[in-house]
Short mmCIF file of C-alpha atoms and ligand atoms in Angstrom, two decimals:
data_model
loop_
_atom_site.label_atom_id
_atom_site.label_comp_id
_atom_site.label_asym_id
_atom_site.label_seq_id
_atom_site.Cartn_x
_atom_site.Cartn_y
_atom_site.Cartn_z
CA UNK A 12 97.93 110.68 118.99
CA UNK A 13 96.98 111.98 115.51
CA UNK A 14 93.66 110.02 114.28
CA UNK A 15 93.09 110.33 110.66
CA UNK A 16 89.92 109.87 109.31
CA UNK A 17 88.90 107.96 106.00
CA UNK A 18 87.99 109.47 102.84
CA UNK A 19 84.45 108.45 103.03
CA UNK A 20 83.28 108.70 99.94
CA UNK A 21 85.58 105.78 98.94
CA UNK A 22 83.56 103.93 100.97
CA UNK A 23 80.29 104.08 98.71
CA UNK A 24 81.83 103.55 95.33
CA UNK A 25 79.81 103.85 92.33
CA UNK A 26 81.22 101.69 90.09
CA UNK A 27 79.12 99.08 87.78
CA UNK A 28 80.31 96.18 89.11
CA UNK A 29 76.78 94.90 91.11
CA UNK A 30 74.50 96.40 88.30
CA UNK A 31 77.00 94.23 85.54
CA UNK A 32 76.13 91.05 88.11
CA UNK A 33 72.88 91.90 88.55
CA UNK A 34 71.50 92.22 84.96
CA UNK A 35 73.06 88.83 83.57
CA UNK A 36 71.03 87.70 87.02
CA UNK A 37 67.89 88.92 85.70
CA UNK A 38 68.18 88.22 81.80
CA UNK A 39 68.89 84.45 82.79
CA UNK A 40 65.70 84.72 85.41
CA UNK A 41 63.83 85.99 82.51
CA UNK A 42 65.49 83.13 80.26
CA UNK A 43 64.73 80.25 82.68
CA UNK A 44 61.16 81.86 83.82
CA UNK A 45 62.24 82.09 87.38
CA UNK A 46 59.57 83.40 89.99
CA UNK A 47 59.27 86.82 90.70
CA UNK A 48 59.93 86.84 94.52
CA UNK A 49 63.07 84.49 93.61
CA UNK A 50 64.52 87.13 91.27
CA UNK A 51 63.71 90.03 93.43
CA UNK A 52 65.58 88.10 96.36
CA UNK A 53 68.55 87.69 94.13
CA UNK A 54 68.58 92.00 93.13
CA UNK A 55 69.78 92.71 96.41
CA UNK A 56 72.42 91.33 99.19
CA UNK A 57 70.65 89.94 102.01
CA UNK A 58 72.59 91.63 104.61
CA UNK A 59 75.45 94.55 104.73
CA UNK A 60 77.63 95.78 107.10
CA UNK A 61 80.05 98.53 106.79
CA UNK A 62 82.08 99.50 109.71
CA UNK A 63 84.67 102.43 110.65
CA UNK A 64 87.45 101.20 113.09
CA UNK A 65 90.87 102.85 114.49
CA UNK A 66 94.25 101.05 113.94
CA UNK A 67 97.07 102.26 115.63
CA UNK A 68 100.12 102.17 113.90
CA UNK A 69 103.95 101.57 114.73
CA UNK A 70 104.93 105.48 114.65
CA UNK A 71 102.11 106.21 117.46
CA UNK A 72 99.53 107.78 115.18
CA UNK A 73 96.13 105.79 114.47
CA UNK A 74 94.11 105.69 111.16
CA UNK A 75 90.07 104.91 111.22
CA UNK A 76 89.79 102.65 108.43
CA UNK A 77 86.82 101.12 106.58
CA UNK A 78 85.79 97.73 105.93
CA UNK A 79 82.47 95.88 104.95
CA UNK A 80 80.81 92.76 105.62
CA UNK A 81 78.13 92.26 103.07
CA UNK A 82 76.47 88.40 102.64
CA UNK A 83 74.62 87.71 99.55
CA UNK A 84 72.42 85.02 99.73
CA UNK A 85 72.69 81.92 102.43
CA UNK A 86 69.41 79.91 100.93
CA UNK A 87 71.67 77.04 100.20
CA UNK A 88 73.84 76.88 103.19
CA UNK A 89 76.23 79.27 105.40
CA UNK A 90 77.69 82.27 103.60
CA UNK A 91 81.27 81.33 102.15
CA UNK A 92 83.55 84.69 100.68
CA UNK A 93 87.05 86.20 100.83
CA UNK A 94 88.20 89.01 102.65
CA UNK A 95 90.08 91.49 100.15
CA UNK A 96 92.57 94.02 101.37
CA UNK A 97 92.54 96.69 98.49
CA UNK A 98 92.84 100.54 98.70
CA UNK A 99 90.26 100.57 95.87
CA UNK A 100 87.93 98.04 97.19
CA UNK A 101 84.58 99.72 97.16
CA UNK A 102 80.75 98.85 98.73
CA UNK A 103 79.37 98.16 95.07
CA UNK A 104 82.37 95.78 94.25
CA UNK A 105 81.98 93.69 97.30
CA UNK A 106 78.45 93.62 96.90
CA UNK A 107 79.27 91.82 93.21
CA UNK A 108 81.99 89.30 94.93
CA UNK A 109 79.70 88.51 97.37
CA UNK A 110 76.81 87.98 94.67
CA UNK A 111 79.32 85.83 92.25
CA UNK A 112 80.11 83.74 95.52
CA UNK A 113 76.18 82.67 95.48
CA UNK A 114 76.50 81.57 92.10
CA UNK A 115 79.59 79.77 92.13
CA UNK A 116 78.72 78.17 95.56
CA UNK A 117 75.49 76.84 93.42
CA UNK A 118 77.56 75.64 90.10
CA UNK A 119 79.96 74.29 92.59
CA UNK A 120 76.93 72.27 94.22
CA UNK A 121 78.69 72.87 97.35
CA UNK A 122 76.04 73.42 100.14
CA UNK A 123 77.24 77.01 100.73
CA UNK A 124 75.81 80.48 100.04
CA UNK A 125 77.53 83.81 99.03
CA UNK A 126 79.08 86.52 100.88
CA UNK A 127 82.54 88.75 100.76
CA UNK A 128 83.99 90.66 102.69
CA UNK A 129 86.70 94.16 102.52
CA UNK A 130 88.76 96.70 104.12
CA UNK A 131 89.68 99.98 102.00
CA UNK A 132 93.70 100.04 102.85
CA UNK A 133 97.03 98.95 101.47
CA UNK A 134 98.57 96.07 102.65
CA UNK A 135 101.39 96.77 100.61
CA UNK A 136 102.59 99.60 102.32
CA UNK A 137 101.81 98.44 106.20
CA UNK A 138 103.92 96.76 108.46
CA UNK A 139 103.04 93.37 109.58
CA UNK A 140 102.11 94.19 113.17
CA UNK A 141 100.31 97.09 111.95
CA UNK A 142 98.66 94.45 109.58
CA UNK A 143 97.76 92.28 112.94
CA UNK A 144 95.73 94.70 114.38
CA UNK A 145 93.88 96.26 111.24
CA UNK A 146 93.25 92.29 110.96
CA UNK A 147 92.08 91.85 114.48
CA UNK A 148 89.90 95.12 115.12
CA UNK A 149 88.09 93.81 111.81
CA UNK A 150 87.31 90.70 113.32
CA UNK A 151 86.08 91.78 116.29
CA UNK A 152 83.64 94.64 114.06
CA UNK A 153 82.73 91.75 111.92
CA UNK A 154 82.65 88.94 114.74
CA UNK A 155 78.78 89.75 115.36
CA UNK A 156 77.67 88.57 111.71
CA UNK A 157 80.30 85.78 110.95
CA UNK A 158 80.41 82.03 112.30
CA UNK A 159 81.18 78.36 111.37
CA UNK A 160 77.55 78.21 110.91
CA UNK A 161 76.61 81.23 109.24
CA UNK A 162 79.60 83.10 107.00
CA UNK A 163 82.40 82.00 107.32
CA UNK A 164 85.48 84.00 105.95
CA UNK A 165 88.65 83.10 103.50
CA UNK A 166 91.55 84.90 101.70
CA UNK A 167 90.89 87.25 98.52
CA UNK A 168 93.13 89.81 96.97
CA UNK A 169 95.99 91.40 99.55
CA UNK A 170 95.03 88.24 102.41
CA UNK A 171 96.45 84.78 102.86
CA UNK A 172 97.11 82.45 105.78
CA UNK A 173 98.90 84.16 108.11
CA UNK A 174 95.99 86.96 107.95
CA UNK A 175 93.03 84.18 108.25
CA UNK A 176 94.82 83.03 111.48
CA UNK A 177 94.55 86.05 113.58
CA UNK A 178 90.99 86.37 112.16
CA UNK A 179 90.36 82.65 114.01
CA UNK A 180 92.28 83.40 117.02
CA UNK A 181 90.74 86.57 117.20
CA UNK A 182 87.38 85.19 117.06
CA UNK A 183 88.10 82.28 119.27
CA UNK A 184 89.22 84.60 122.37
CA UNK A 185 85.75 86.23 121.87
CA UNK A 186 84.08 82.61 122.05
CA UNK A 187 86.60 81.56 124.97
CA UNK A 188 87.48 78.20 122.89
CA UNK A 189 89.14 77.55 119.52
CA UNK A 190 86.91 77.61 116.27
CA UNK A 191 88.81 76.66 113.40
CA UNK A 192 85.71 76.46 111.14
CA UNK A 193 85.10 80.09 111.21
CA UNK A 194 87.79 80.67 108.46
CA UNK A 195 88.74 79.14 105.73
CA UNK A 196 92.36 79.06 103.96
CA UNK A 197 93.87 78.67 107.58
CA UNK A 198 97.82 76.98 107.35
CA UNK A 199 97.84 73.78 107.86
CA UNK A 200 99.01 73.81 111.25
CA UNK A 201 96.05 75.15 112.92
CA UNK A 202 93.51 73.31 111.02
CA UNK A 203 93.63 74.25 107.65
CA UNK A 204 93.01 71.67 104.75
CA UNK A 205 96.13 70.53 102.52
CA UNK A 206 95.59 71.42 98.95
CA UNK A 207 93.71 75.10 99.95
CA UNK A 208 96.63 76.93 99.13
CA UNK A 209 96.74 75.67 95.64
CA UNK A 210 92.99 75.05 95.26
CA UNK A 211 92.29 78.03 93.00
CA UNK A 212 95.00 77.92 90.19
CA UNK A 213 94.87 74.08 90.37
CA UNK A 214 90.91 74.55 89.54
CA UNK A 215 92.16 76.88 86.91
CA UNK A 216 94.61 74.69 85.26
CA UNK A 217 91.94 71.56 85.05
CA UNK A 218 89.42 73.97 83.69
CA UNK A 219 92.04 75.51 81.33
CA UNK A 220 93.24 71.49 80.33
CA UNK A 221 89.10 70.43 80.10
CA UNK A 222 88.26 73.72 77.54
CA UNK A 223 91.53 73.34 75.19
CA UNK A 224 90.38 69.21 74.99
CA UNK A 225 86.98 70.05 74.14
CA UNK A 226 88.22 72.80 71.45
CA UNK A 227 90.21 70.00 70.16
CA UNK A 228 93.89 71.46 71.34
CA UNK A 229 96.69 69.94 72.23
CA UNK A 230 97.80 71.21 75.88
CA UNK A 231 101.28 70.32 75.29
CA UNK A 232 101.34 72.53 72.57
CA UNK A 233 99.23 75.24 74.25
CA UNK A 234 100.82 78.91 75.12
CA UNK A 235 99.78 80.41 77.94
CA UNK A 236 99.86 83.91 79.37
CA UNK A 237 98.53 85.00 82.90
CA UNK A 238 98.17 88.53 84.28
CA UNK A 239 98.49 88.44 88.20
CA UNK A 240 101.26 86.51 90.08
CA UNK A 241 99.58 86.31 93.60
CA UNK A 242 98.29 83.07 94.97
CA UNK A 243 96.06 82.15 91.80
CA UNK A 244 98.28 83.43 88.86
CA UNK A 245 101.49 81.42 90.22
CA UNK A 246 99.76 78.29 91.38
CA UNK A 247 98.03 78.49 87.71
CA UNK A 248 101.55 79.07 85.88
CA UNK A 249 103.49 76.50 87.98
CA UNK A 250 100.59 73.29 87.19
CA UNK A 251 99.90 74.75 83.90
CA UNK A 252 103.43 74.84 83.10
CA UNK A 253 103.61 71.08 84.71
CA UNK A 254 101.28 70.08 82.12
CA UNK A 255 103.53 70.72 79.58
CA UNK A 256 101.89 73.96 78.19
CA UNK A 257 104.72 76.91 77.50
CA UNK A 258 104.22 80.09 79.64
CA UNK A 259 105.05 82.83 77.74
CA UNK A 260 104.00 86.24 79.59
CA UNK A 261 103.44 86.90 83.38
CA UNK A 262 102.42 89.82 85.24
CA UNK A 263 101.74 91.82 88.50
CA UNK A 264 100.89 94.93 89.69
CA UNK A 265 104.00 96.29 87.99
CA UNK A 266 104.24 94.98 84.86
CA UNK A 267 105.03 92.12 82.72
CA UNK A 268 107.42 89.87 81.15
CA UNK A 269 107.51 87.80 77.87
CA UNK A 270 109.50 85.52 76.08
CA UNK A 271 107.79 83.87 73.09
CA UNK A 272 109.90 80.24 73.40
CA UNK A 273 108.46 80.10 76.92
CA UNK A 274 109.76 81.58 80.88
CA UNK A 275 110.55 79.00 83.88
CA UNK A 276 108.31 79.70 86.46
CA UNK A 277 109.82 78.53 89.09
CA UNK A 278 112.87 80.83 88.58
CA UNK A 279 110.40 83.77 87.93
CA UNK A 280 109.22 83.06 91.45
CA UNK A 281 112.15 83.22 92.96
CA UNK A 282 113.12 86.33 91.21
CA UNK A 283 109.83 87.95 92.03
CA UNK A 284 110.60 86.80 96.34
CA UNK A 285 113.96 88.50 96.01
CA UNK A 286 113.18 91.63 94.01
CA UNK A 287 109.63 92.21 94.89
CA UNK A 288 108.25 92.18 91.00
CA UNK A 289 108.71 90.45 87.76
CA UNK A 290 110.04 93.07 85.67
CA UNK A 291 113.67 93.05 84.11
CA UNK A 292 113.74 88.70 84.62
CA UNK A 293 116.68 87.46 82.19
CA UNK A 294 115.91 86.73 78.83
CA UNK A 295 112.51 88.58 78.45
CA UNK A 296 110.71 91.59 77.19
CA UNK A 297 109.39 94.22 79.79
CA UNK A 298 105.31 94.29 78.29
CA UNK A 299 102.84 96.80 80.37
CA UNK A 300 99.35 95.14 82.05
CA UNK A 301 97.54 95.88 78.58
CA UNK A 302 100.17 94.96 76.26
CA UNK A 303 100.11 91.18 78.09
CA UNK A 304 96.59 91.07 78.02
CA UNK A 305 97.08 90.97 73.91
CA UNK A 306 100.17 89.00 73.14
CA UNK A 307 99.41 85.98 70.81
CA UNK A 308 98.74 82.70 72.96
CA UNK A 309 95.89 80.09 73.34
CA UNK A 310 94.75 80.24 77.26
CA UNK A 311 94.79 83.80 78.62
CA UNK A 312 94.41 83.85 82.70
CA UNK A 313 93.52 86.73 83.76
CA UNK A 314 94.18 86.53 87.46
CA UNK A 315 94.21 90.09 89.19
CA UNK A 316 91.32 91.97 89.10
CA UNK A 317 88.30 92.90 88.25
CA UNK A 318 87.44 94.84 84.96
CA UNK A 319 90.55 93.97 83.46
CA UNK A 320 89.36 92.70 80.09
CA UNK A 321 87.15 95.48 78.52
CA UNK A 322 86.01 97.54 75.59
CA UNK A 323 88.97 99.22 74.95
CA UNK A 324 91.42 96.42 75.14
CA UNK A 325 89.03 93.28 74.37
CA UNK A 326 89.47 93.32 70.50
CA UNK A 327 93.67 93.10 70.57
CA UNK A 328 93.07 89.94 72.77
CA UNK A 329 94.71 86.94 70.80
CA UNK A 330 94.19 84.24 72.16
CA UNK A 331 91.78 81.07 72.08
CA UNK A 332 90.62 80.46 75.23
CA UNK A 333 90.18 82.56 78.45
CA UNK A 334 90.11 80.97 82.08
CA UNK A 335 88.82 83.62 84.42
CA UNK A 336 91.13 83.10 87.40
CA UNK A 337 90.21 86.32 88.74
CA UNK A 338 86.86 87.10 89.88
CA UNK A 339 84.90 89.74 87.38
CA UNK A 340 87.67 90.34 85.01
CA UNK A 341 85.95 90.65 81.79
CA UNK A 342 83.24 93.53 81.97
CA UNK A 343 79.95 92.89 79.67
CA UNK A 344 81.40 94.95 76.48
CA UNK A 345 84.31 92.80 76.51
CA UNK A 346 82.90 89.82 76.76
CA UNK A 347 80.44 90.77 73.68
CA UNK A 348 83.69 91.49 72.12
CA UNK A 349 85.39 88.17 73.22
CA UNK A 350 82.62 85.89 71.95
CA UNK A 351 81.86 88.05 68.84
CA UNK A 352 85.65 87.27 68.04
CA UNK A 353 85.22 83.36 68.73
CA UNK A 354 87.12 83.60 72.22
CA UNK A 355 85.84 80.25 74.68
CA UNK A 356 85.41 82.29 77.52
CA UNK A 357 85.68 80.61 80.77
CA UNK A 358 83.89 82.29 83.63
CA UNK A 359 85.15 82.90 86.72
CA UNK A 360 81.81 80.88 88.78
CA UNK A 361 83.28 77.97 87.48
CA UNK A 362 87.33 78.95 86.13
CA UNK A 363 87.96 79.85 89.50
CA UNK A 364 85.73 77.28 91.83
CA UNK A 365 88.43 75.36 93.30
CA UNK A 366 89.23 77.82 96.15
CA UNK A 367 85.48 77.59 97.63
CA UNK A 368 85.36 73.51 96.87
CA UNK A 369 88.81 73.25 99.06
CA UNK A 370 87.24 75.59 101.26
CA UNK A 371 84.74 73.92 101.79
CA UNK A 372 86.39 70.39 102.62
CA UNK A 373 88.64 72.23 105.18
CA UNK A 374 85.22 73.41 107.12
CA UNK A 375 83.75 69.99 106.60
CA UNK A 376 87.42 68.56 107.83
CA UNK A 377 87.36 71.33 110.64
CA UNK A 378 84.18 70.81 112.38
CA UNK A 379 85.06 67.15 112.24
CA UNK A 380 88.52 66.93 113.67
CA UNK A 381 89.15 64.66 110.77
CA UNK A 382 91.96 65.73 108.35
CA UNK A 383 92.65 63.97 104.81
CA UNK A 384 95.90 63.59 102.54
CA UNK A 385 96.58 65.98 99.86
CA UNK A 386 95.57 63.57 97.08
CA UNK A 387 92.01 62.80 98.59
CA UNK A 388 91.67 66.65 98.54
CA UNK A 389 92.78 67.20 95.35
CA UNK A 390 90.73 63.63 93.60
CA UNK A 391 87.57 65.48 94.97
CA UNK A 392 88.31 68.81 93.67
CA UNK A 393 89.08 67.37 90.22
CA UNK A 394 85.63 65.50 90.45
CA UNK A 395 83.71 68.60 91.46
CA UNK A 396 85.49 70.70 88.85
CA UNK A 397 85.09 67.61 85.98
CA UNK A 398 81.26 67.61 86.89
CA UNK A 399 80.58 71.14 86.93
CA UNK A 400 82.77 71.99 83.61
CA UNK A 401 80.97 69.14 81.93
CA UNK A 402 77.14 70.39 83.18
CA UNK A 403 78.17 74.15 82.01
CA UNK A 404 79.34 72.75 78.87
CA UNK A 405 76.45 70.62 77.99
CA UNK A 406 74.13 73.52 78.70
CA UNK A 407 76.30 75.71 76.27
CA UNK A 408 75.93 73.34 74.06
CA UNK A 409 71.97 72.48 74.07
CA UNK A 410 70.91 76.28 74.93
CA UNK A 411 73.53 77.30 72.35
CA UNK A 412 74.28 80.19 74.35
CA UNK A 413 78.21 81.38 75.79
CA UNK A 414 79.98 79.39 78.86
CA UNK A 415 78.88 82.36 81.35
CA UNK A 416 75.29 82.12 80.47
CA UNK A 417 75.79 78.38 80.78
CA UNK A 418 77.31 78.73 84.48
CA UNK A 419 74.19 81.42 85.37
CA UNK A 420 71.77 78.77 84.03
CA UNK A 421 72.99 76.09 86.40
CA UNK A 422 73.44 78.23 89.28
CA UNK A 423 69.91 80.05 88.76
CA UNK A 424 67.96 76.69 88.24
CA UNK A 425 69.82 75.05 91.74
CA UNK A 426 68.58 78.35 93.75
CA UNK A 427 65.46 78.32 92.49
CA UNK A 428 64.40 75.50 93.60
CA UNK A 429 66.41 76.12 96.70
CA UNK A 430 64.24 79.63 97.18
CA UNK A 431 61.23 77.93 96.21
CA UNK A 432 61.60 75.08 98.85
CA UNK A 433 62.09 77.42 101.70
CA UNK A 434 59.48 79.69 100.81
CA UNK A 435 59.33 82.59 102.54
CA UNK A 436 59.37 83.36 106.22
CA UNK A 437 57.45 83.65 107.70
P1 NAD B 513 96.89 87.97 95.41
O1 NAD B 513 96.84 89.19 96.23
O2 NAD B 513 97.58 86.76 95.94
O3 NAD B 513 97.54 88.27 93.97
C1 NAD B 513 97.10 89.30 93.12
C2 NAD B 513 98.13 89.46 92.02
O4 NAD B 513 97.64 90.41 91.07
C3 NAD B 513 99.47 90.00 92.51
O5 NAD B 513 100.49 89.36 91.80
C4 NAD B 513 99.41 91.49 92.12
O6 NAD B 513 100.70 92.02 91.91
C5 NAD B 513 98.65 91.37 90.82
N1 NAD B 513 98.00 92.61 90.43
C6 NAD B 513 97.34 93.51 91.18
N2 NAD B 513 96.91 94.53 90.41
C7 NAD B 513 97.26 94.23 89.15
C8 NAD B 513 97.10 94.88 87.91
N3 NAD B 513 96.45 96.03 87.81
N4 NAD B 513 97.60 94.25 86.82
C9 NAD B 513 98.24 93.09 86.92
N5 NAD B 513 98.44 92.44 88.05
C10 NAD B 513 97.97 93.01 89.16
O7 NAD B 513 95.36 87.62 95.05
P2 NAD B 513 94.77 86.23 94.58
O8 NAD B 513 94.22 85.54 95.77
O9 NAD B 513 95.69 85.55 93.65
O10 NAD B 513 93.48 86.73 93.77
C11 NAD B 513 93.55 87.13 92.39
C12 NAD B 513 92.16 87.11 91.81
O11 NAD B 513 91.61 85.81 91.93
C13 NAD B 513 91.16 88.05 92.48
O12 NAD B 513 90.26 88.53 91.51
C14 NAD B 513 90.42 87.13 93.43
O13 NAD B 513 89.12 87.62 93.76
C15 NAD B 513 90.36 85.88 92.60
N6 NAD B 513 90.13 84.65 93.37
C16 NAD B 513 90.99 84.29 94.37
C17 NAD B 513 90.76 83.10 95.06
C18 NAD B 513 91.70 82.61 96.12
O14 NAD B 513 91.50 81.48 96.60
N7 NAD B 513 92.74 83.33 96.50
C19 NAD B 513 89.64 82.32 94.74
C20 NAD B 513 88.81 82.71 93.70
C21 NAD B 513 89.07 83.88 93.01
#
């Protein structure tokens, strides 16, 4: 058996990501006088783990691949964050997710804290039983720090159900008993909550329908175009589309399509199931990642990755309103850009919210054996987006400062006084 070794200077990555995160942390500490010890606390991520595992694969040969752990903050509650599957996925990146979980745990006033989690690797290009054991020897490296009580894992970029339940079977062997609170985003079948899978883009599409009423617009007559077609970007385009807005440009990994007079969605989806992307669709332009990211329409979702939205492609952006479906999208010069150019800019702590509210009524549904219909799922995500949109927005509004500043001021104030409660130990 060949065993290839990882490249591992992937492994450290140096982007900006955590630094970006971590001084909009510390100008709203500075803005909002928070203590010292709070603000040194919220620098760094309470705990990290990076691990090096083997996966065999179906041709006999085994790869050591390498995946992190890292937790945030848990002041408020258990850890809550994705797992991410991404052959660019680096330490300083998941350090950032993990951080921007804290703060949207706290703007989502769920009683969560922040964590995320990562494996350098393409998903893409493995089969799905060599998937099931990258999945599974993960788990087990990761088994010692997560727990219904403690962090408790979901889906993220290149996971979804299937992958969160052999990461709950695999962690229920080790406990000798089932524990279907230790994930998140589970199918329904084995405990997970109706509504999860459409959680994110659903928050999306109420935050996108709240913004263009308070701007005064008409959703009906609202164009909308959304870069990413994974679980957030389709969900988003399918209820946004529902609500009467016209969809005009879609992309993925690939590339994009647009048709000014509007796509159907649900025929793009199909087309992207059989074919594999959304290129070429009937009746529509082929437009590359940056040219979508600029064609003329009122709510731009960005809902791929991070970084998208930045200096060199944030002043051709027209459009009115941006819902950050993806997490980190729009780096710091953009967003100077964005705002300097009148662009309501959504953040992601509260665009993108409704995955980790859903998530968090399928652990509270989990630990109680209790499950609830679809439409008391989604009446309780509407009310916990409605509240939080409308407390961001006030604070926008009184503080005269930009919706992401808003979002950090909420979030900074709640774990604060969180921090300050507990103290420190011991
Ligand atoms: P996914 O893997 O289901 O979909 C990602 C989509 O982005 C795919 O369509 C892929 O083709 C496309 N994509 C990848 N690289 C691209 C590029 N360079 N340009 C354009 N498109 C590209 O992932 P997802 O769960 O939909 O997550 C998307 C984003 O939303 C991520 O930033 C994630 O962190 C964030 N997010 C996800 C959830 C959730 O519940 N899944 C919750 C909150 C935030």
């Amino acid at each position: 058996m060949n065993l290839q070794r990882p490249n591992v200077s992937e492994a450290s990555g140096d982007g900006q990501a955590f630094s970006n995160v971590r001084k909009l942390i510390n100008d709203v500490c500075d803005r909002l006088n928070v203590p010292e010890r709070c603000r040194l606390k919220l620098n760094e991520c309470e705990r990290e783990l990076i691990v090096h595992f083997p996966v065999k694969f179906d041709d006999g040969n085994a790869k050591i691949f390498t995946g992190f752990r890292v937790l945030h903050n848990d002041t408020r509650g258990p850890a809550k964050g994705g797992i991410r599957y991404h052959p660019d996925v680096t330490l300083d990146e998941t350090r950032a997710l993990a951080a921007l979980m804290t703060l949207k745990t706290a703007v989502a006033n769920v009683p969560f804290g922040g964590a995320k989690g990562a494996v350098i690797c393409d998903p893409k290009v493995m089969s799905q039983d060599e998937l099931e054991r990258l999945t599974r020897r993960y788990t087990a490296e990761i088994s010692i720090v997560i727990g219904p009580e403690c962090d408790i894992p979901a889906p993220d970029v290149g996971t979804n159900p299937q992958v969160m339940a052999w990461i709950m079977d695999t962690y229920s062997m080790g406990k000798g008993h089932s524990v279907p609170a230790v994930v998140t985003g589970k199918p329904i079948e084995i405990g997970g909550s109706k509504g999860r899978f459409e959680a994110t883009g659903r928050g999306c599409t109420i935050s996108a329908l709240l913004a263009t009423k308070n701007l005064g617009m008409n959703p009906r007559e609202a164009t909308v175009a959304i870069q990413g077609f994974g679980n957030v970007g389709a969900v988003a385009a399918r209820l946004l589309a529902r609500e009467g807005c016209r969809v005009v440009a879609i992309s993925d990994s690939r590339g994009g399509v647009y048709n000014q007079n509007g796509l159907n969605v649900d025929k793009l989806l199909a087309y992207k199931r059989e074919t594999g992307a959304v290129c070429d669709f009937k009746d529509t332009e082929n437009v590359t990642n940056d040219e979508l990211l600029g064609v003329p329409c009122d709510i731009l979702v960005p809902a791929a990755l991070g970084g998208q939205l930045n200096q060199a492609n944030a002043a051709s952006v027209k459009t009115k309103v941006v819902i950050e479906g993806a997490n980190n999208p729009t780096t710091p010069e953009a967003d100077m850009i964005l705002s300097d150019n009148g662009v309501l800019v959504v953040p992601d702590i509260l665009a993108n919210m409704g995955g980790v509210v859903v998530s968090y009524l399928e652990w509270v549904q989990g630990l109680q054996s209790f499950f609830w219909d679809e439409s008391q799922v989604n009446e309780y995500l509407g009310k916990i987006m409605t509240n939080s949109f409308t407390e961001v927005w006030e604070i926008s509004q009184s503080e005269k400062v930009n919706m992401r500043v808003a979002a950090y001021v909420l979030a900074l104030r709640r774990l604060t006084v969180a921090m300050c409660l507990r103290g420190i130990y011991p």
